[in-house]
Short mmCIF file of C-alpha atoms in Angstrom, two decimals:
data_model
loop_
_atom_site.label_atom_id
_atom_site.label_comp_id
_atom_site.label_asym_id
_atom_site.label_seq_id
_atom_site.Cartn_x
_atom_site.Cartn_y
_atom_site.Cartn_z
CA UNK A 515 26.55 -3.67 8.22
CA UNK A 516 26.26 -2.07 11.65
CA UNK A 517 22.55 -2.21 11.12
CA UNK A 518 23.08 -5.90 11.04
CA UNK A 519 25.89 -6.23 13.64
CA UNK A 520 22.99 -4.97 16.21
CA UNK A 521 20.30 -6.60 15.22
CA UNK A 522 22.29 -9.60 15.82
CA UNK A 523 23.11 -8.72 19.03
CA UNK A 524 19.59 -8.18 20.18
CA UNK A 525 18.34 -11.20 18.65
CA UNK A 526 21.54 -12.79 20.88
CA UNK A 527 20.40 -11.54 23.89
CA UNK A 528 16.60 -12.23 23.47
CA UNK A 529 17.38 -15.92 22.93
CA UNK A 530 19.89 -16.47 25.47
CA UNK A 531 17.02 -14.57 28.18
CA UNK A 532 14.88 -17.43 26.66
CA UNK A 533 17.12 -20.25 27.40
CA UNK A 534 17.76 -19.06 31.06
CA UNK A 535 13.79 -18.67 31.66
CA UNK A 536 12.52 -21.88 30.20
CA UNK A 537 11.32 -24.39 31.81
CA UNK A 538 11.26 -27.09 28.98
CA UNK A 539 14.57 -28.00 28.29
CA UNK A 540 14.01 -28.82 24.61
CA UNK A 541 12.80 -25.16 23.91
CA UNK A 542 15.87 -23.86 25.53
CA UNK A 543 18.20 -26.15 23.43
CA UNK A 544 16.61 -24.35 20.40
CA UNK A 545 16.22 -20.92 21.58
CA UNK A 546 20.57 -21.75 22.49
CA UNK A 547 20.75 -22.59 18.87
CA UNK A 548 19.23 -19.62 17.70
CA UNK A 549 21.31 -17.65 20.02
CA UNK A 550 24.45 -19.12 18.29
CA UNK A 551 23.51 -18.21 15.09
CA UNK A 552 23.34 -14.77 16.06
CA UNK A 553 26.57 -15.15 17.80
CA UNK A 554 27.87 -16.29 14.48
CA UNK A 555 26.36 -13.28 12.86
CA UNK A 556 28.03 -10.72 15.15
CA UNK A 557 31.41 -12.38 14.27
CA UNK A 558 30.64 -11.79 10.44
CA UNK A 559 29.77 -8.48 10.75
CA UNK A 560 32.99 -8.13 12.61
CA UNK A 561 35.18 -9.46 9.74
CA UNK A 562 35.75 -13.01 11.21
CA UNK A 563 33.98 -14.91 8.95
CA UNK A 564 36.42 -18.49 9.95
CA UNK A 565 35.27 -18.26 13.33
CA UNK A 566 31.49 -17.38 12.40
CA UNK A 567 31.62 -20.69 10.57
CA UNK A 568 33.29 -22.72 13.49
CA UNK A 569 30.57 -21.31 15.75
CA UNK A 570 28.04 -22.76 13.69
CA UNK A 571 29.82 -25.78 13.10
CA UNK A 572 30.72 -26.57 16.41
CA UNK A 573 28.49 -24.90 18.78
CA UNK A 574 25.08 -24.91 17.59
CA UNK A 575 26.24 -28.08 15.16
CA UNK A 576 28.12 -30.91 17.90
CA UNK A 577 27.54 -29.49 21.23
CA UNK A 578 24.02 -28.77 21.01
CA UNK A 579 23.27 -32.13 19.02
CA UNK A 580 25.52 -33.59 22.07
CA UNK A 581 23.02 -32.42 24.49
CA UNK A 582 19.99 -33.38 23.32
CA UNK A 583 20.80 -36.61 22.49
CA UNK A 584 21.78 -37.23 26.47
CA UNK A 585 18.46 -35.24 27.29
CA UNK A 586 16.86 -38.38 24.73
CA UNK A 587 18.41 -41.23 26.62
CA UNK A 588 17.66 -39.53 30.13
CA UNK A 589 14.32 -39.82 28.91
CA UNK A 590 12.63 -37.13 30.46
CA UNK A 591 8.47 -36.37 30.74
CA UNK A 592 6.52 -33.72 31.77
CA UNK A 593 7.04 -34.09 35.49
CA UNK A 594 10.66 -33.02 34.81
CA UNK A 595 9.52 -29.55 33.88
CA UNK A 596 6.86 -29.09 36.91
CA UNK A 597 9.44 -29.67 38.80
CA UNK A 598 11.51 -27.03 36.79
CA UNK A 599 9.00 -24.94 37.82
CA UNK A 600 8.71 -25.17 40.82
CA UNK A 601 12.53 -25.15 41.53
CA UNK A 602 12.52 -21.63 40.14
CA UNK A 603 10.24 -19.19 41.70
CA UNK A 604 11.45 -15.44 42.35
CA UNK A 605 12.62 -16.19 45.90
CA UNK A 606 15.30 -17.88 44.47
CA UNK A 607 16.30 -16.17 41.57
CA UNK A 608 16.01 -12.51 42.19
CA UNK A 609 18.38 -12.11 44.71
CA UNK A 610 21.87 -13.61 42.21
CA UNK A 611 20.12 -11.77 39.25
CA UNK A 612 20.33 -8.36 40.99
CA UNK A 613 23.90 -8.71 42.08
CA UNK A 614 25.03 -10.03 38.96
CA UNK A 615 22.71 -7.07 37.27
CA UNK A 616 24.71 -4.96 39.05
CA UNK A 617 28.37 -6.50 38.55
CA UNK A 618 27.27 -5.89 34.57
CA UNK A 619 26.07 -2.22 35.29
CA UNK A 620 29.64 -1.43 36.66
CA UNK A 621 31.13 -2.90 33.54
CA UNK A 622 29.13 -0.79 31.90
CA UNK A 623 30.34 1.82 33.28
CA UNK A 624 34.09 0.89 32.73
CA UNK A 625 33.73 -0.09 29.45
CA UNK A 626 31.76 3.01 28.26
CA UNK A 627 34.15 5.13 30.66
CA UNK A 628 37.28 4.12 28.17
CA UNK A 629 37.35 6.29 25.61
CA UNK A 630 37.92 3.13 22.51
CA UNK A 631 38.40 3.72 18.80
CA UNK A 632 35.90 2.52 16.54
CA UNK A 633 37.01 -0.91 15.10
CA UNK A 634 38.58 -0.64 11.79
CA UNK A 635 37.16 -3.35 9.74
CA UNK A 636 39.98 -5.26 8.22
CA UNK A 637 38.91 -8.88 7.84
CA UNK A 638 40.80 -11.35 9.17
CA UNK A 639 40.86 -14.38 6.96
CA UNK A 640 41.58 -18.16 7.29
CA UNK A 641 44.60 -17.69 6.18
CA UNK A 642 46.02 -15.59 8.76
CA UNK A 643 44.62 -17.83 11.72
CA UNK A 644 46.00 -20.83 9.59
CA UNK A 645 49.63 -19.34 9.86
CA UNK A 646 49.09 -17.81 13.14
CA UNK A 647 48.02 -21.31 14.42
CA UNK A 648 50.72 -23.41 13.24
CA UNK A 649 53.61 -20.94 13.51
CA UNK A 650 53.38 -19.35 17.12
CA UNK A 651 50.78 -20.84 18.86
CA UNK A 652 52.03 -24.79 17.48
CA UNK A 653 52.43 -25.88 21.48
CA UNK A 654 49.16 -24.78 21.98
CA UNK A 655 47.92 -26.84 19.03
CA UNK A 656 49.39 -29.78 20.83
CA UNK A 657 48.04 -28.49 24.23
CA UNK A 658 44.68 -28.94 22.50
CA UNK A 659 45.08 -32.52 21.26
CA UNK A 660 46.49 -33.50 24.84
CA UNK A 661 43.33 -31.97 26.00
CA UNK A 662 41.01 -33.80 23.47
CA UNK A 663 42.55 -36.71 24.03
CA UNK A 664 41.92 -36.74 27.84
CA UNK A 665 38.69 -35.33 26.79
CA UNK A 666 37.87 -38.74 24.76
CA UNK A 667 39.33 -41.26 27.26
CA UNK A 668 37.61 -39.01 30.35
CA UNK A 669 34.31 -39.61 28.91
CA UNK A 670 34.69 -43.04 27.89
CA UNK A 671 35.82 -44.31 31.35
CA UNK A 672 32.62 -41.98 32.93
CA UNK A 673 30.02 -42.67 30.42
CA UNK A 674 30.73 -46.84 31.14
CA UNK A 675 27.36 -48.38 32.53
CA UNK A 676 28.83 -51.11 35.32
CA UNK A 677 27.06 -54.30 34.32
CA UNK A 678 25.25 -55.71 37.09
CA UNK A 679 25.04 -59.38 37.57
CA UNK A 680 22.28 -60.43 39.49
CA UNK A 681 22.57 -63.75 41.56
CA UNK A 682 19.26 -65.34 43.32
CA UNK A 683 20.15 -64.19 46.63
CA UNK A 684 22.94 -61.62 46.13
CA UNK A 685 22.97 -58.63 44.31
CA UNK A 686 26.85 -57.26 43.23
CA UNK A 687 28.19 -55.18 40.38
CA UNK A 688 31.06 -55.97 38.40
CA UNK A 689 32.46 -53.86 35.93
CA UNK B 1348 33.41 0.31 5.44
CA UNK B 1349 31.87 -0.60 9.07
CA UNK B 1350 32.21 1.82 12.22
CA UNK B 1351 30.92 -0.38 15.15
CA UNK B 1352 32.13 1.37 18.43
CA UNK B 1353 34.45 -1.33 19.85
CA UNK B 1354 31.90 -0.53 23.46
CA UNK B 1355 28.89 -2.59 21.77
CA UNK B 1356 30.98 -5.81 20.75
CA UNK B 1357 32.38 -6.17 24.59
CA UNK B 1358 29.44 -4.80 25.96
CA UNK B 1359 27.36 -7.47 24.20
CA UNK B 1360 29.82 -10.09 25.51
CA UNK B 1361 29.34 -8.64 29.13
CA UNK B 1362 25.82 -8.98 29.13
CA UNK B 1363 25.74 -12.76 27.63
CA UNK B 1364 28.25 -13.87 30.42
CA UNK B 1365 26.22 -11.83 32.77
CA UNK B 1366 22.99 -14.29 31.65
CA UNK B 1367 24.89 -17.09 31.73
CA UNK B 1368 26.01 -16.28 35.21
CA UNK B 1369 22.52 -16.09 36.32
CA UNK B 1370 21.51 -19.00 35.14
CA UNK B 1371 24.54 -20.70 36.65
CA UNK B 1372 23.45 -19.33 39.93
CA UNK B 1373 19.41 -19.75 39.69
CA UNK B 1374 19.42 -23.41 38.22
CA UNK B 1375 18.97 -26.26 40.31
CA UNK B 1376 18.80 -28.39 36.89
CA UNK B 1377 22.36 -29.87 36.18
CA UNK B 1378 22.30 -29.82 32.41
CA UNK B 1379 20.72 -26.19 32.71
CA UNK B 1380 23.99 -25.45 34.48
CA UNK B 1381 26.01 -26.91 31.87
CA UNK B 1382 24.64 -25.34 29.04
CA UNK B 1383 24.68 -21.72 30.89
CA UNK B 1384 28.78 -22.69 31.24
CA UNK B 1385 28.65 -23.03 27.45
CA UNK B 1386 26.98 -19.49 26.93
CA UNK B 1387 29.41 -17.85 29.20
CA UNK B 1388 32.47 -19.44 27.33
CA UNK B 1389 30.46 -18.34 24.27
CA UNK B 1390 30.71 -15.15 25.61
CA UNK B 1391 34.37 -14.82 26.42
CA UNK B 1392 35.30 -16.55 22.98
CA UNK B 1393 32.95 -13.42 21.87
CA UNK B 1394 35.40 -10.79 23.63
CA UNK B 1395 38.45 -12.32 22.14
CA UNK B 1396 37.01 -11.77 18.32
CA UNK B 1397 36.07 -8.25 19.07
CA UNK B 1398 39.97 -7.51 20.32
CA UNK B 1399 41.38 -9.33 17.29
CA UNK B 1400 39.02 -7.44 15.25
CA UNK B 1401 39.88 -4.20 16.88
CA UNK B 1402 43.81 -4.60 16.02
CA UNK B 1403 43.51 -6.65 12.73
CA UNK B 1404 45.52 -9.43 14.35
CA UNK B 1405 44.79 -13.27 14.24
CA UNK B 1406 45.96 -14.16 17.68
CA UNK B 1407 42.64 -13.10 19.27
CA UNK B 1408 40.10 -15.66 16.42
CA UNK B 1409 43.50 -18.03 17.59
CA UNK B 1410 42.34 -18.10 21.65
CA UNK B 1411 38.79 -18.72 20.06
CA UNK B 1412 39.45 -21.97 18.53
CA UNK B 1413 40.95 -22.77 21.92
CA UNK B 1414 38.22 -21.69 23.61
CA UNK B 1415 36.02 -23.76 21.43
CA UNK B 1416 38.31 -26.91 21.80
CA UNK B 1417 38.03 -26.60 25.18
CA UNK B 1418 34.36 -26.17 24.84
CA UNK B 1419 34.13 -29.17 22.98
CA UNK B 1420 36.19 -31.63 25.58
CA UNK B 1421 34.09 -30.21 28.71
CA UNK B 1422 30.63 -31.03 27.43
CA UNK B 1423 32.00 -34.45 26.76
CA UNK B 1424 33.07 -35.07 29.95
CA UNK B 1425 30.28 -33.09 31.46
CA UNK B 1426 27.61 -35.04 29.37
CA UNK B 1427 29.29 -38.31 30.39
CA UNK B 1428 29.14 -37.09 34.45
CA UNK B 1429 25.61 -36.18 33.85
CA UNK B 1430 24.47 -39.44 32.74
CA UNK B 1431 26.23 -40.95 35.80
CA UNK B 1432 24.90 -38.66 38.14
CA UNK B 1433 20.97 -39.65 36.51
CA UNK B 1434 22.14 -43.76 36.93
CA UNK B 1435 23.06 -43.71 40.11
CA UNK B 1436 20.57 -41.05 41.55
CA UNK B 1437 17.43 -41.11 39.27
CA UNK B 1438 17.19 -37.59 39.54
CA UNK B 1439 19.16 -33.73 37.92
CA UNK B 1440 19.10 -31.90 41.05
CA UNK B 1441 22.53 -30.81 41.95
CA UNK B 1442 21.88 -30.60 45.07
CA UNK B 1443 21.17 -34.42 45.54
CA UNK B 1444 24.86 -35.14 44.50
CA UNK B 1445 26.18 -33.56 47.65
CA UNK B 1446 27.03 -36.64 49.43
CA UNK B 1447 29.91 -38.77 48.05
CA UNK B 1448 28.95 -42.14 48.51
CA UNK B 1449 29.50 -45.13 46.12
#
């Protein structure tokens, strides 16, 4: 089991290195997939196994489908990712990666500083997160559908292509 | 049964914000930004399992479905900006979408 839990985690962080490195964004899209599933993993091995399930579900199931069906109707070629490339060269990356390097190395250091128990593994099942939803955290549940809905209308009233109506001489938009 | 120092789990979540915080910063690509904000929300969702794990309580796997919700509703609307942004602009550089106009 721990064997597992870090194997995950390596696997996690090797994919997610590949999605921030790549140029092509279709090959990052999968290597984000793959770093889901690990992150689903990880949340097995640490007696979640709800959440693991809503990670693949939602994450590397809606969000990433989401995505790459925008990327198809941007329709992008192969100039898209020479110009990737030459956006990122080392002058611009290497001086955010070293500070934020370092803002991680003194969390490190505060995190490994604390002396923490080992986590006893009691799985939490559906069933608690079922009554823990609905019983305390009910305004939150309606917080959320608030948010979705703005969420649906937001993206509806963005997403809405103006049709343009093209006279001989004049050229105006209406919506 | 399992003894995984509670130190791994949030250390692991500190590093895949970290990378996601990179990429935020290094990307000129828009939808490279948006899917690093998805790994660092990935990341804190992440934190919040390995505290409910640590005290056997549901309230931290709770936050994570709100995380996730929230997720969920800003890719939408992020997706839907994005595909503006590329109609009006013909172009995914953020930094073209620094003047306001029409």
């Amino acid at each position: 089991m721990e064997l597992t839990f870090y194997v995950a985690s390596a696997i996690a962080i090797i994919a997610t290195i590949m999605v921030i490195t790549n140029y092509n964004m279709i090959h990052a899209l999968l290597y984000l997939v793959v770093s889901f599933l690990a992150v689903a993993v990880v949340f097995f091995t640490l007696g979640a196994p709800f959440m693991a399930a809503l990670e693949v579900i939602i994450y590397a199931g809606a969000i990433v489908v989401l995505i790459i069906f925008v990327i198809m109707m941007l329709n992008l070629t192969n100039e898209d990712v020479q110009q990737e490339r030459t956006w990122l060269r080392p002058k611009t990356w290497i001086g955010p990666a070293l500070l934020s390097l370092v803002l991680l190395g003194e969390l490190a250091y505060l995190v490994i500083a604390e002396d923490m128990p080992t986590i006893n593994n009691q799985p939490v099942d559906a069933r608690q997160v079922g009554l823990a939803l609905y019983g305390p955290y009910l305004l939150g549940v309606q917080l959320c559908g608030m948010l979705l809905m703005a969420g649906i209308v937001g993206a509806y009233h963005l997403g809405r292509q103006k049709k343009k109506v093209v006279h001989r001489f004049l050229e105006r938009s209406e919506i | 049964m399992t003894n995984i120092p509670m130190e791994a789990g949030l250390l692991l979540a500190g590093i895949l914000f970290t990378l996601g915080l990179i990429s935020v910063l290094i990307r000129r690509n828009i939808i490279f930004m948006l899917i690093s904000v998805e790994i660092m929300l990935n990341a804190a969702g992440l934190a919040f399992i390995v505290a409910a794990t640590r005290w056997a309580q549901p309230d931290g796997q709770v936050m994570f479905i709100f995380i996730l919700t929230m997720a969920a509703a800003e890719v939408s609307v992020g997706l839907a900006l994005i595909l503006q942004l590329h109609h009006q602009l013909k172009t995914l550089d953020s930094d073209a979408a620094n003047k306001m106009f029409g």
